[in-house]
PDB file of C-alpha atoms in Angstrom:
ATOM      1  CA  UNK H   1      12.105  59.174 -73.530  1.00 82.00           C
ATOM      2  CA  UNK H   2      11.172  62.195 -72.223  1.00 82.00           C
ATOM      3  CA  UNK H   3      10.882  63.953 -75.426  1.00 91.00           C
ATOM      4  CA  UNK H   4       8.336  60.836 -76.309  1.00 91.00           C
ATOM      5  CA  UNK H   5       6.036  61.689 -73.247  1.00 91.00           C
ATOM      6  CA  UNK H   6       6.001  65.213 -73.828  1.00 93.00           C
ATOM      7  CA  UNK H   7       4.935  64.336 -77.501  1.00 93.00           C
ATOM      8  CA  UNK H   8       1.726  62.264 -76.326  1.00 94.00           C
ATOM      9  CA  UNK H   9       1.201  64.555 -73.652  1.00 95.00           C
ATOM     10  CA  UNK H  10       1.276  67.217 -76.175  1.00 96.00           C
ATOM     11  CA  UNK H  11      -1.083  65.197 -78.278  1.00 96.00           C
ATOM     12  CA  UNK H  12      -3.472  64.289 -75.284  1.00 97.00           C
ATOM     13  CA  UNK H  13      -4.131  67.910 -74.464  1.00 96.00           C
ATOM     14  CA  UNK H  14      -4.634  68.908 -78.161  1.00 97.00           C
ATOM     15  CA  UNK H  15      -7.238  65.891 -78.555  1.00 97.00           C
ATOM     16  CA  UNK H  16      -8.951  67.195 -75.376  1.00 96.00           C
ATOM     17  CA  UNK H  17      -9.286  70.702 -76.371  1.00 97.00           C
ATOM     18  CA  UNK H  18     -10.820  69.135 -79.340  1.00 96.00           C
ATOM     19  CA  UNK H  19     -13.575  67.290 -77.505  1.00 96.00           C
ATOM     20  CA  UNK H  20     -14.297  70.098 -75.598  1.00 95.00           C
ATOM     21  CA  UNK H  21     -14.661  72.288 -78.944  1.00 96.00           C
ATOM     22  CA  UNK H  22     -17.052  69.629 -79.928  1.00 96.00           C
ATOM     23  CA  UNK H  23     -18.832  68.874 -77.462  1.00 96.00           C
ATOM     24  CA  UNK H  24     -21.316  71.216 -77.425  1.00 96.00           C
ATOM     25  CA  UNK H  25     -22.280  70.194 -81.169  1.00 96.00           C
ATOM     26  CA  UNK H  26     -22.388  67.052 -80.118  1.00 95.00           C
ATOM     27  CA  UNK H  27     -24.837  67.517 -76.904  1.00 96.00           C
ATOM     28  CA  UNK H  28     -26.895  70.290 -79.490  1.00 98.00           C
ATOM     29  CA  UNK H  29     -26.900  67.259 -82.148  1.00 98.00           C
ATOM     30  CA  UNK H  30     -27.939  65.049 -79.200  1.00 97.00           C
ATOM     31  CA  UNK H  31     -30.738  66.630 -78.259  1.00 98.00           C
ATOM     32  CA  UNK H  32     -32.603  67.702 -81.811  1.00 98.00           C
ATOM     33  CA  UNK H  33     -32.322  63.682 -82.763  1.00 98.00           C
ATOM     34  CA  UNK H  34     -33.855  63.118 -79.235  1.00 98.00           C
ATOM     35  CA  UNK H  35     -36.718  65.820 -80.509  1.00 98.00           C
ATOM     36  CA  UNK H  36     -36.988  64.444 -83.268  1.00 98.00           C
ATOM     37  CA  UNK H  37     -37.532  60.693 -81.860  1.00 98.00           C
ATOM     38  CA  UNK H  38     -40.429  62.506 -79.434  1.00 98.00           C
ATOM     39  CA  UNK H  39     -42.050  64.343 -82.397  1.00 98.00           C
ATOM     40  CA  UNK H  40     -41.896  61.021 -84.727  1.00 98.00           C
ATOM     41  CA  UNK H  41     -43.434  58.823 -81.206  1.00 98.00           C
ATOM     42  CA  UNK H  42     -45.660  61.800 -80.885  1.00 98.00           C
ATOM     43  CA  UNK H  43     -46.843  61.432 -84.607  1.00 98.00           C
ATOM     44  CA  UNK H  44     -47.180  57.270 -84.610  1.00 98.00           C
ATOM     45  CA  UNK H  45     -48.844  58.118 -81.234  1.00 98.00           C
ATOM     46  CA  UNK H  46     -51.388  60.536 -83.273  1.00 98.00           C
ATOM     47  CA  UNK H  47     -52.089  58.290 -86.327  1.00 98.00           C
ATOM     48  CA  UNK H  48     -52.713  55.050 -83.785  1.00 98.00           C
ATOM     49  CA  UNK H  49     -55.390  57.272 -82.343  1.00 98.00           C
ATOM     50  CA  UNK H  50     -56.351  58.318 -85.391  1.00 98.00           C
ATOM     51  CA  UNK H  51     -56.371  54.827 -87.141  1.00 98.00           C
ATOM     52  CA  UNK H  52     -58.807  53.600 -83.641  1.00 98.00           C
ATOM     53  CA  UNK H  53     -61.163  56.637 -83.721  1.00 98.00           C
ATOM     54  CA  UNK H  54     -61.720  55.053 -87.770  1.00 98.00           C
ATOM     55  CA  UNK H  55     -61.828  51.527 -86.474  1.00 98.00           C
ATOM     56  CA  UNK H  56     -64.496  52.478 -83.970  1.00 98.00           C
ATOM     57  CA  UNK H  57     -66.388  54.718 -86.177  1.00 98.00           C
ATOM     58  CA  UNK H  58     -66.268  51.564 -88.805  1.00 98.00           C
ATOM     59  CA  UNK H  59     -67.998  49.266 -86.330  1.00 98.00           C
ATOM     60  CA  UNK H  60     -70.871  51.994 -85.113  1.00 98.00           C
ATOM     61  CA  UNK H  61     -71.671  51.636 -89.234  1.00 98.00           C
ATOM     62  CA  UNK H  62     -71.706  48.436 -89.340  1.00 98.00           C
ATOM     63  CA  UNK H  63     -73.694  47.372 -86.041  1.00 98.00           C
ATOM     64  CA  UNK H  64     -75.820  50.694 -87.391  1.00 98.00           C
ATOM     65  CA  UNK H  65     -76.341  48.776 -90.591  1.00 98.00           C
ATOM     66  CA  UNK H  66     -76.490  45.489 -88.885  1.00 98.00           C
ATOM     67  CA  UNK H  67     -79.651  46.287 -87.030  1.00 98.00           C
ATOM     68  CA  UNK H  68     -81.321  48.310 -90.326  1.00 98.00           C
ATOM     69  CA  UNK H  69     -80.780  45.334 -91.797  1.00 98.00           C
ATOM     70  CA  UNK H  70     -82.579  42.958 -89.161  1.00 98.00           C
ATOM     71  CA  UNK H  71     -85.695  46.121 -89.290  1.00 98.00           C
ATOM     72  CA  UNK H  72     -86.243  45.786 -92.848  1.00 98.00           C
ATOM     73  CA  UNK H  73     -85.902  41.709 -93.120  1.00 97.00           C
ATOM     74  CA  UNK H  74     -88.434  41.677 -89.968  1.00 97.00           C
ATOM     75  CA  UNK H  75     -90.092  43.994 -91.757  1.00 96.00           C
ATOM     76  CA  UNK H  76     -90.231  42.244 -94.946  1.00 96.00           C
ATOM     77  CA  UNK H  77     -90.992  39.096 -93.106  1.00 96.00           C
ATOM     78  CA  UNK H  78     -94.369  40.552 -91.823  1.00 94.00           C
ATOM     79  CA  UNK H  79     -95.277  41.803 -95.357  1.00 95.00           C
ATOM     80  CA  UNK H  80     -94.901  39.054 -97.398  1.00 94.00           C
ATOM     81  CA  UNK H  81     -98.009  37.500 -96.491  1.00 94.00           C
ATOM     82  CA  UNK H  82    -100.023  40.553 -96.105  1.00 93.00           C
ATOM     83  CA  UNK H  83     -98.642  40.684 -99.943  1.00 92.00           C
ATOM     84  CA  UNK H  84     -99.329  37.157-100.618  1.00 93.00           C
ATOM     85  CA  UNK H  85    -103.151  37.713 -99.081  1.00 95.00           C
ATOM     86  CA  UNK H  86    -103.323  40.284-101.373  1.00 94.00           C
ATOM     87  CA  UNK H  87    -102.322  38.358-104.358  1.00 94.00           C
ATOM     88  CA  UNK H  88    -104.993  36.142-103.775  1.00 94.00           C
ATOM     89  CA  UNK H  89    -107.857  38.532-103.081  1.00 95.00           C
ATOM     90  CA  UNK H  90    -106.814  40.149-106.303  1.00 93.00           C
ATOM     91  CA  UNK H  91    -107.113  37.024-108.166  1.00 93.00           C
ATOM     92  CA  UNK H  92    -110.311  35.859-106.668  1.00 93.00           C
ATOM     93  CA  UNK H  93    -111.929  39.554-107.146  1.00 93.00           C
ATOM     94  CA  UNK H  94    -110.697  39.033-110.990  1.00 91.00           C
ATOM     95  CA  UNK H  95    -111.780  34.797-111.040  1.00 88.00           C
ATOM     96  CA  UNK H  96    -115.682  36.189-109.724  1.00 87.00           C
ATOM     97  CA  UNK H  97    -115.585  38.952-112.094  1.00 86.00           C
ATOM     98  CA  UNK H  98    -114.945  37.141-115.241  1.00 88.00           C
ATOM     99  CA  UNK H  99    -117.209  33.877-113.893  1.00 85.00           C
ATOM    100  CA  UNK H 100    -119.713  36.247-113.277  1.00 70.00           C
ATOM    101  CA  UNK H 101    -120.075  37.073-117.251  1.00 63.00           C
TER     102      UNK H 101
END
């Protein structure tokens, strides 16, 4: 029996000298996965930014085209019958000059 115990015992300390040995691989492999998980956050982190700075910038266009859009149908809106007037001047000017002959 007391062979058996000095057999585990024997095995106990051998297992704990081998945790020790690889322990500091362990804590080193540890730590670059928990740099690596900061540097990927850190990345998502920069392409969310990123991906709002685009969203924002896409919505300045658009209200930006929005209200060019509004200008030149406002605009167009006040031409049309300045255009329309001038239509019909033109083909009165053209009616006298060929019922003048």
């Amino acid at each position: 029996e007391l062979g058996r115990f000095e057999r585990e015992l024997a095995t106990a300390e051998r297992l704990r000298a081998e945790l020790e040995r690889l322990e500091p691989a362990t804590t080193a492999a540890e730590e670059a996965l928990d740099q690596r998980r900061a540097d990927h956050a850190s990345r998502v982190a920069a392409r969310e930014r990123e991906a709002e700075l685009v969203d924002a910038a896409q919505r300045r266009a658009e209200a930006g085209l929005a209200e060019e859009i509004a200008a030149a149908t406002a605009y167009l809106a006040r031409l049309t019958p300045t255009y329309a007037a001038l239509r019909a001047a033109k083909g009165r000017a053209i009616d006298r000059r060929f019922s003048s002959r």
